[in-house]
PDB file of C-alpha atoms and ligand atoms in Angstrom:
ATOM      1  CA  MET A  13      26.658   0.777 -16.381  1.00 53.00           C
ATOM      2  CA  MET A  14      28.936   1.830 -13.510  1.00 60.00           C
ATOM      3  CA  HIS A  15      27.022  -0.529 -11.290  1.00 70.00           C
ATOM      4  CA  ASP A  16      27.707  -3.377 -13.750  1.00 94.00           C
ATOM      5  CA  LEU A  17      31.457  -2.799 -13.680  1.00 95.00           C
ATOM      6  CA  TYR A  18      31.663  -2.874  -9.876  1.00 96.00           C
ATOM      7  CA  GLU A  19      29.441  -5.910  -9.842  1.00 97.00           C
ATOM      8  CA  ILE A  20      31.802  -7.760 -12.203  1.00 97.00           C
ATOM      9  CA  ILE A  21      34.893  -6.670 -10.273  1.00 98.00           C
ATOM     10  CA  HIS A  22      33.484  -8.140  -7.076  1.00 97.00           C
ATOM     11  CA  ARG A  23      32.009 -11.243  -8.740  1.00 97.00           C
ATOM     12  CA  ARG A  24      35.360 -12.230 -10.343  1.00 98.00           C
ATOM     13  CA  ARG A  25      36.964 -15.262  -8.758  1.00 98.00           C
ATOM     14  CA  ASP A  26      39.992 -17.417  -9.322  1.00 98.00           C
ATOM     15  CA  VAL A  27      38.488 -20.747 -10.423  1.00 98.00           C
ATOM     16  CA  ARG A  28      39.949 -24.219  -9.897  1.00 97.00           C
ATOM     17  CA  ALA A  29      37.160 -26.673  -9.134  1.00 97.00           C
ATOM     18  CA  GLU A  30      34.113 -25.345 -10.966  1.00 98.00           C
ATOM     19  CA  PHE A  31      35.065 -25.729 -14.653  1.00 98.00           C
ATOM     20  CA  THR A  32      32.495 -27.730 -16.654  1.00 98.00           C
ATOM     21  CA  GLY A  33      34.578 -28.284 -19.806  1.00 98.00           C
ATOM     22  CA  ASP A  34      31.755 -26.989 -22.030  1.00 98.00           C
ATOM     23  CA  ALA A  35      32.571 -25.231 -25.294  1.00 98.00           C
ATOM     24  CA  VAL A  36      33.683 -21.610 -25.491  1.00 98.00           C
ATOM     25  CA  ASP A  37      32.230 -19.709 -28.411  1.00 97.00           C
ATOM     26  CA  ASP A  38      34.865 -18.314 -30.795  1.00 98.00           C
ATOM     27  CA  ALA A  39      33.200 -14.888 -30.782  1.00 98.00           C
ATOM     28  CA  VAL A  40      33.371 -14.816 -26.967  1.00 98.00           C
ATOM     29  CA  LEU A  41      37.033 -15.830 -26.977  1.00 98.00           C
ATOM     30  CA  ASP A  42      37.687 -13.095 -29.487  1.00 98.00           C
ATOM     31  CA  ARG A  43      35.942 -10.502 -27.306  1.00 98.00           C
ATOM     32  CA  ILE A  44      37.914 -11.355 -24.173  1.00 98.00           C
ATOM     33  CA  LEU A  45      41.230 -11.335 -26.065  1.00 98.00           C
ATOM     34  CA  THR A  46      40.321  -7.996 -27.647  1.00 98.00           C
ATOM     35  CA  ALA A  47      39.510  -6.649 -24.170  1.00 98.00           C
ATOM     36  CA  ALA A  48      42.909  -7.865 -22.933  1.00 98.00           C
ATOM     37  CA  HIS A  49      44.614  -6.191 -25.881  1.00 98.00           C
ATOM     38  CA  ALA A  50      42.883  -2.884 -25.025  1.00 98.00           C
ATOM     39  CA  ALA A  51      44.878  -2.597 -21.775  1.00 98.00           C
ATOM     40  CA  PRO A  52      47.159   0.357 -21.071  1.00 98.00           C
ATOM     41  CA  SER A  53      50.883  -0.292 -21.534  1.00 97.00           C
ATOM     42  CA  VAL A  54      54.056   1.608 -20.769  1.00 96.00           C
ATOM     43  CA  GLY A  55      55.165   3.642 -23.813  1.00 96.00           C
ATOM     44  CA  MET A  56      52.263   1.977 -25.648  1.00 96.00           C
ATOM     45  CA  SER A  57      54.557  -1.008 -25.985  1.00 97.00           C
ATOM     46  CA  GLN A  58      51.691  -3.576 -25.942  1.00 98.00           C
ATOM     47  CA  PRO A  59      54.260  -6.182 -24.891  1.00 98.00           C
ATOM     48  CA  TRP A  60      51.809  -9.078 -24.521  1.00 98.00           C
ATOM     49  CA  ASP A  61      50.912 -12.087 -26.671  1.00 98.00           C
ATOM     50  CA  PHE A  62      48.266 -14.731 -26.029  1.00 99.00           C
ATOM     51  CA  ILE A  63      48.709 -18.421 -26.819  1.00 98.00           C
ATOM     52  CA  VAL A  64      45.368 -20.253 -26.859  1.00 98.00           C
ATOM     53  CA  VAL A  65      46.079 -23.837 -25.790  1.00 98.00           C
ATOM     54  CA  ARG A  66      43.510 -26.516 -26.568  1.00 98.00           C
ATOM     55  CA  GLU A  67      45.655 -29.559 -27.375  1.00 98.00           C
ATOM     56  CA  GLU A  68      45.136 -32.309 -24.786  1.00 98.00           C
ATOM     57  CA  GLY A  69      48.776 -33.459 -24.953  1.00 98.00           C
ATOM     58  CA  LEU A  70      50.036 -29.977 -24.100  1.00 98.00           C
ATOM     59  CA  LYS A  71      47.595 -29.597 -21.221  1.00 98.00           C
ATOM     60  CA  LYS A  72      48.541 -33.022 -19.833  1.00 98.00           C
ATOM     61  CA  ALA A  73      52.268 -32.285 -20.040  1.00 98.00           C
ATOM     62  CA  PHE A  74      51.767 -28.932 -18.317  1.00 98.00           C
ATOM     63  CA  HIS A  75      49.566 -30.492 -15.655  1.00 98.00           C
ATOM     64  CA  GLU A  76      52.242 -33.080 -14.829  1.00 98.00           C
ATOM     65  CA  HIS A  77      54.742 -30.265 -14.394  1.00 98.00           C
ATOM     66  CA  VAL A  78      52.313 -28.340 -12.153  1.00 98.00           C
ATOM     67  CA  ARG A  79      51.810 -31.439  -9.995  1.00 98.00           C
ATOM     68  CA  HIS A  80      55.533 -31.708  -9.539  1.00 98.00           C
ATOM     69  CA  GLU A  81      55.863 -28.014  -8.606  1.00 98.00           C
ATOM     70  CA  ARG A  82      52.973 -28.421  -6.188  1.00 97.00           C
ATOM     71  CA  ASP A  83      54.992 -31.149  -4.446  1.00 97.00           C
ATOM     72  CA  VAL A  84      58.056 -28.883  -4.385  1.00 97.00           C
ATOM     73  CA  PHE A  85      56.034 -26.195  -2.570  1.00 97.00           C
ATOM     74  CA  ALA A  86      54.295 -28.698  -0.288  1.00 96.00           C
ATOM     75  CA  ALA A  87      57.714 -29.940   0.869  1.00 97.00           C
ATOM     76  CA  THR A  88      58.453 -26.441   2.251  1.00 97.00           C
ATOM     77  CA  LEU A  89      55.404 -26.523   4.551  1.00 96.00           C
ATOM     78  CA  GLU A  90      55.106 -27.925   8.041  1.00 95.00           C
ATOM     79  CA  GLY A  91      52.362 -28.863  10.479  1.00 94.00           C
ATOM     80  CA  GLU A  92      48.982 -27.238  10.069  1.00 94.00           C
ATOM     81  CA  ALA A  93      49.912 -25.338   6.916  1.00 95.00           C
ATOM     82  CA  ALA A  94      50.905 -28.607   5.220  1.00 96.00           C
ATOM     83  CA  GLY A  95      47.548 -30.127   6.124  1.00 95.00           C
ATOM     84  CA  ARG A  96      45.633 -27.095   4.897  1.00 95.00           C
ATOM     85  CA  PHE A  97      47.562 -26.930   1.629  1.00 96.00           C
ATOM     86  CA  ALA A  98      46.913 -30.619   0.959  1.00 95.00           C
ATOM     87  CA  ARG A  99      43.189 -29.839   0.732  1.00 95.00           C
ATOM     88  CA  ILE A 100      43.561 -26.890  -1.661  1.00 96.00           C
ATOM     89  CA  LYS A 101      43.154 -27.408  -5.403  1.00 96.00           C
ATOM     90  CA  ILE A 102      45.626 -25.175  -7.213  1.00 97.00           C
ATOM     91  CA  ASP A 103      44.647 -25.609 -10.860  1.00 97.00           C
ATOM     92  CA  GLY A 104      41.913 -26.648 -13.273  1.00 98.00           C
ATOM     93  CA  VAL A 105      44.205 -27.345 -16.217  1.00 98.00           C
ATOM     94  CA  LEU A 106      42.574 -30.641 -17.227  1.00 98.00           C
ATOM     95  CA  GLU A 107      38.967 -29.673 -16.446  1.00 98.00           C
ATOM     96  CA  SER A 108      38.851 -26.246 -18.105  1.00 98.00           C
ATOM     97  CA  THR A 109      37.881 -25.921 -21.772  1.00 98.00           C
ATOM     98  CA  LEU A 110      41.033 -24.128 -22.857  1.00 98.00           C
ATOM     99  CA  SER A 111      43.998 -22.250 -21.531  1.00 98.00           C
ATOM    100  CA  ILE A 112      45.519 -18.927 -22.458  1.00 98.00           C
ATOM    101  CA  VAL A 113      49.212 -18.393 -21.858  1.00 98.00           C
ATOM    102  CA  VAL A 114      50.106 -14.725 -21.671  1.00 98.00           C
ATOM    103  CA  THR A 115      53.662 -13.695 -22.508  1.00 98.00           C
ATOM    104  CA  TYR A 116      55.846 -10.609 -22.155  1.00 98.00           C
ATOM    105  CA  ASP A 117      58.206  -9.325 -24.833  1.00 98.00           C
ATOM    106  CA  PRO A 118      60.591  -6.798 -23.208  1.00 97.00           C
ATOM    107  CA  GLU A 119      61.890  -5.764 -26.648  1.00 96.00           C
ATOM    108  CA  ARG A 120      58.491  -4.803 -28.078  1.00 96.00           C
ATOM    109  CA  GLY A 121      58.271  -1.120 -28.900  1.00 91.00           C
ATOM    110  CA  GLY A 122      61.994  -0.633 -28.172  1.00 87.00           C
ATOM    111  CA  PRO A 123      64.713   0.396 -27.916  1.00 90.00           C
ATOM    112  CA  ALA A 124      63.421   3.635 -26.319  1.00 91.00           C
ATOM    113  CA  ILE A 125      60.296   2.721 -24.377  1.00 90.00           C
ATOM    114  CA  LEU A 126      58.714   5.902 -23.106  1.00 91.00           C
ATOM    115  CA  GLY A 127      58.286   5.662 -19.337  1.00 88.00           C
ATOM    116  CA  ARG A 128      60.329   2.510 -18.748  1.00 91.00           C
ATOM    117  CA  HIS A 129      63.837   3.936 -18.473  1.00 91.00           C
ATOM    118  CA  ALA A 130      63.751   4.029 -14.666  1.00 93.00           C
ATOM    119  CA  ILE A 131      61.405   1.123 -13.926  1.00 94.00           C
ATOM    120  CA  ALA A 132      62.099  -1.995 -15.959  1.00 93.00           C
ATOM    121  CA  ASP A 133      59.153  -3.778 -14.334  1.00 96.00           C
ATOM    122  CA  ALA A 134      56.694  -1.337 -15.958  1.00 96.00           C
ATOM    123  CA  GLY A 135      56.655  -3.695 -18.952  1.00 97.00           C
ATOM    124  CA  LEU A 136      55.511  -6.598 -16.769  1.00 98.00           C
ATOM    125  CA  TYR A 137      52.937  -4.387 -15.057  1.00 98.00           C
ATOM    126  CA  SER A 138      51.453  -3.749 -18.510  1.00 98.00           C
ATOM    127  CA  VAL A 139      51.076  -7.476 -19.167  1.00 98.00           C
ATOM    128  CA  CYS A 140      49.316  -7.900 -15.816  1.00 98.00           C
ATOM    129  CA  LEU A 141      46.841  -5.186 -16.758  1.00 98.00           C
ATOM    130  CA  ALA A 142      46.032  -7.093 -19.951  1.00 98.00           C
ATOM    131  CA  ILE A 143      45.475 -10.192 -17.811  1.00 99.00           C
ATOM    132  CA  GLN A 144      43.135  -8.320 -15.496  1.00 98.00           C
ATOM    133  CA  ASN A 145      41.159  -6.976 -18.480  1.00 98.00           C
ATOM    134  CA  LEU A 146      40.867 -10.532 -19.778  1.00 98.00           C
ATOM    135  CA  TRP A 147      39.776 -11.796 -16.349  1.00 98.00           C
ATOM    136  CA  LEU A 148      37.045  -9.166 -15.944  1.00 98.00           C
ATOM    137  CA  ALA A 149      35.814  -9.555 -19.536  1.00 98.00           C
ATOM    138  CA  ALA A 150      35.632 -13.332 -19.042  1.00 98.00           C
ATOM    139  CA  THR A 151      33.650 -12.776 -15.835  1.00 98.00           C
ATOM    140  CA  ALA A 152      31.251 -10.515 -17.732  1.00 97.00           C
ATOM    141  CA  GLU A 153      30.880 -13.338 -20.301  1.00 97.00           C
ATOM    142  CA  GLU A 154      30.118 -15.740 -17.423  1.00 97.00           C
ATOM    143  CA  LEU A 155      33.343 -17.688 -17.916  1.00 98.00           C
ATOM    144  CA  GLY A 156      35.735 -18.658 -15.157  1.00 98.00           C
ATOM    145  CA  VAL A 157      39.475 -17.953 -15.140  1.00 98.00           C
ATOM    146  CA  GLY A 158      42.131 -19.622 -12.996  1.00 98.00           C
ATOM    147  CA  TRP A 159      45.692 -18.273 -12.881  1.00 98.00           C
ATOM    148  CA  VAL A 160      48.286 -21.027 -12.511  1.00 98.00           C
ATOM    149  CA  SER A 161      51.797 -20.028 -11.479  1.00 98.00           C
ATOM    150  CA  PHE A 162      53.115 -23.383 -10.271  1.00 98.00           C
ATOM    151  CA  TYR A 163      55.582 -23.723 -13.148  1.00 98.00           C
ATOM    152  CA  ARG A 164      59.116 -22.915 -14.195  1.00 98.00           C
ATOM    153  CA  GLU A 165      59.298 -20.416 -17.031  1.00 98.00           C
ATOM    154  CA  GLU A 166      61.853 -22.494 -18.974  1.00 98.00           C
ATOM    155  CA  PHE A 167      59.516 -25.491 -18.961  1.00 98.00           C
ATOM    156  CA  LEU A 168      56.646 -23.520 -20.476  1.00 98.00           C
ATOM    157  CA  GLN A 169      58.944 -21.840 -22.946  1.00 98.00           C
ATOM    158  CA  GLU A 170      60.118 -25.200 -24.229  1.00 98.00           C
ATOM    159  CA  LEU A 171      56.630 -26.782 -24.201  1.00 98.00           C
ATOM    160  CA  LEU A 172      54.987 -24.055 -26.292  1.00 98.00           C
ATOM    161  CA  GLY A 173      57.951 -23.027 -28.425  1.00 98.00           C
ATOM    162  CA  ILE A 174      58.089 -19.519 -26.952  1.00 98.00           C
ATOM    163  CA  PRO A 175      61.113 -17.713 -28.463  1.00 97.00           C
ATOM    164  CA  ALA A 176      64.106 -16.923 -26.260  1.00 96.00           C
ATOM    165  CA  GLY A 177      63.771 -13.557 -24.534  1.00 96.00           C
ATOM    166  CA  ILE A 178      59.972 -13.718 -24.363  1.00 98.00           C
ATOM    167  CA  ARG A 179      58.715 -14.566 -20.866  1.00 98.00           C
ATOM    168  CA  PRO A 180      55.583 -16.526 -20.041  1.00 98.00           C
ATOM    169  CA  VAL A 181      53.736 -14.519 -17.368  1.00 98.00           C
ATOM    170  CA  ALA A 182      50.615 -16.592 -16.747  1.00 98.00           C
ATOM    171  CA  TRP A 183      48.889 -19.832 -17.594  1.00 98.00           C
ATOM    172  CA  LEU A 184      45.175 -19.020 -17.421  1.00 98.00           C
ATOM    173  CA  CYS A 185      42.592 -21.806 -17.358  1.00 98.00           C
ATOM    174  CA  VAL A 186      39.435 -20.542 -19.050  1.00 98.00           C
ATOM    175  CA  GLY A 187      35.951 -21.903 -19.579  1.00 98.00           C
ATOM    176  CA  PRO A 188      32.342 -22.182 -18.503  1.00 98.00           C
ATOM    177  CA  VAL A 189      31.812 -22.899 -14.807  1.00 98.00           C
ATOM    178  CA  SER A 190      29.022 -24.401 -12.722  1.00 98.00           C
ATOM    179  CA  ARG A 191      29.208 -21.319 -10.473  1.00 98.00           C
ATOM    180  CA  LEU A 192      31.576 -18.673  -9.172  1.00 98.00           C
ATOM    181  CA  GLN A 193      32.303 -18.991  -5.457  1.00 98.00           C
ATOM    182  CA  GLU A 194      31.387 -15.956  -3.376  1.00 97.00           C
ATOM    183  CA  ILE A 195      34.391 -16.384  -1.084  1.00 97.00           C
ATOM    184  CA  PRO A 196      37.918 -16.935  -2.504  1.00 97.00           C
ATOM    185  CA  ASP A 197      39.069 -20.566  -2.255  1.00 96.00           C
ATOM    186  CA  LEU A 198      42.046 -19.705  -0.047  1.00 96.00           C
ATOM    187  CA  GLU A 199      39.783 -17.947   2.431  1.00 97.00           C
ATOM    188  CA  ARG A 200      37.266 -20.804   2.436  1.00 96.00           C
ATOM    189  CA  HIS A 201      40.106 -23.214   3.200  1.00 95.00           C
ATOM    190  CA  GLY A 202      41.432 -21.064   6.049  1.00 94.00           C
ATOM    191  CA  TRP A 203      44.726 -20.318   4.246  1.00 96.00           C
ATOM    192  CA  ARG A 204      44.373 -16.531   4.244  1.00 96.00           C
ATOM    193  CA  ARG A 205      41.688 -13.931   4.725  1.00 97.00           C
ATOM    194  CA  ARG A 206      40.908 -10.859   2.683  1.00 97.00           C
ATOM    195  CA  ARG A 207      42.397  -7.749   4.251  1.00 97.00           C
ATOM    196  CA  PRO A 208      39.877  -4.984   4.967  1.00 97.00           C
ATOM    197  CA  PRO A 209      40.210  -2.267   2.283  1.00 97.00           C
ATOM    198  CA  ALA A 210      40.588   0.440   4.938  1.00 97.00           C
ATOM    199  CA  LEU A 211      43.912  -1.133   6.048  1.00 97.00           C
ATOM    200  CA  ALA A 212      45.318  -0.778   2.548  1.00 98.00           C
ATOM    201  CA  ARG A 213      44.713   2.957   2.478  1.00 98.00           C
ATOM    202  CA  HIS A 214      47.290   5.488   3.627  1.00 98.00           C
ATOM    203  CA  ASP A 215      46.937   9.245   3.517  1.00 98.00           C
ATOM    204  CA  ASP A 216      49.852  11.495   2.589  1.00 98.00           C
ATOM    205  CA  ARG A 217      52.536   9.232   4.119  1.00 98.00           C
ATOM    206  CA  TRP A 218      52.883   5.448   4.654  1.00 97.00           C
TER     207      TRP A 218
HETATM  208  C1  LIG B 309      49.969 -13.664 -10.007  1.00 80.15           C
HETATM  209  C2  LIG B 309      48.965 -14.677  -9.511  1.00 80.15           C
HETATM  210  C3  LIG B 309      49.315 -16.020  -9.482  1.00 80.15           C
HETATM  211  C4  LIG B 309      48.402 -16.975  -9.016  1.00 80.15           C
HETATM  212  N1  LIG B 309      48.726 -18.299  -9.023  1.00 80.15           N
HETATM  213  C5  LIG B 309      47.816 -19.226  -8.639  1.00 80.15           C
HETATM  214  C6  LIG B 309      48.097 -20.624  -8.707  1.00 80.15           C
HETATM  215  O1  LIG B 309      49.148 -21.057  -9.143  1.00 80.15           O
HETATM  216  N2  LIG B 309      47.148 -21.486  -8.294  1.00 80.15           N
HETATM  217  C7  LIG B 309      45.953 -21.059  -7.801  1.00 80.15           C
HETATM  218  O2  LIG B 309      45.122 -21.905  -7.440  1.00 80.15           O
HETATM  219  N3  LIG B 309      45.649 -19.744  -7.739  1.00 80.15           N
HETATM  220  C8  LIG B 309      46.548 -18.843  -8.148  1.00 80.15           C
HETATM  221  N4  LIG B 309      46.222 -17.497  -8.099  1.00 80.15           N
HETATM  222  C9  LIG B 309      44.893 -17.093  -7.588  1.00 80.15           C
HETATM  223  C10 LIG B 309      44.931 -16.527  -6.182  1.00 80.15           C
HETATM  224  O3  LIG B 309      45.098 -17.562  -5.251  1.00 80.15           O
HETATM  225  C11 LIG B 309      43.611 -15.793  -5.957  1.00 80.15           C
HETATM  226  O4  LIG B 309      43.535 -14.718  -6.832  1.00 80.15           O
HETATM  227  C12 LIG B 309      43.455 -15.276  -4.516  1.00 80.15           C
HETATM  228  O5  LIG B 309      43.434 -16.348  -3.620  1.00 80.15           O
HETATM  229  C13 LIG B 309      42.202 -14.435  -4.338  1.00 80.15           C
HETATM  230  O6  LIG B 309      41.072 -15.152  -4.775  1.00 80.15           O
HETATM  231  P1  LIG B 309      40.108 -14.568  -5.901  1.00 80.15           P
HETATM  232  O7  LIG B 309      40.933 -14.353  -7.136  1.00 80.15           O
HETATM  233  O8  LIG B 309      39.051 -15.618  -6.099  1.00 80.15           O
HETATM  234  O9  LIG B 309      39.569 -13.274  -5.396  1.00 80.15           O
HETATM  235  C14 LIG B 309      47.120 -16.558  -8.570  1.00 80.15           C
HETATM  236  C15 LIG B 309      46.781 -15.188  -8.628  1.00 80.15           C
HETATM  237  C16 LIG B 309      47.681 -14.263  -9.100  1.00 80.15           C
HETATM  238  C17 LIG B 309      47.264 -12.814  -9.173  1.00 80.15           C
END
């Protein structure tokens, strides 16, 4: 069992190009959302919600927005980086079967959220843990997930009717894939390399 968990952790990839568009079983979707909802959260606030997006019109409108934001970022690059970025696919919004937008409600469980008085971000950390649970569960179900962050929060809020005060944290493309790459896309495209784990470890002091 332990072996399986490590295997899934290392097999997980961020997917852009490999979505097939095939159906996702409702029971599978339910299992990955239930896994996400089982995440730890500060003060047990469970501040997340999940919007399952299947409507073509919504996906198209979001994709247009992402294309625009991609151009905004591309305009900040020069020389070799610009050339490298031009070859990198940054989303699979149109190709993936469905999307899951994960949101954060800072008021959930309030006003006194145990453990958040000194670190406001602890609420957001909790949402990210739910996302990671979802990502690993989807990997175990042989589905791909691609996190898209090329968007403005206000745009997504308006598009999906997310109430004021609730923040969209991630647009996740989800669905069956032809394969999971062994090497992250950004590394394959020479954008960045994975840092050896030993460099991330410090003992006693930084
Ligand atoms: C908070 C966050 C935002 C991300 N946003 C994007 C994105 O907008 N587009 C994209 O292609 N990948 C995005 N990614 C995926 C990363 O590029 C990817 O996780 C990283 O390159 C490592 O690859 P791996 O996930 O396959 O190990 C995002 C990942 C995280 C955690």
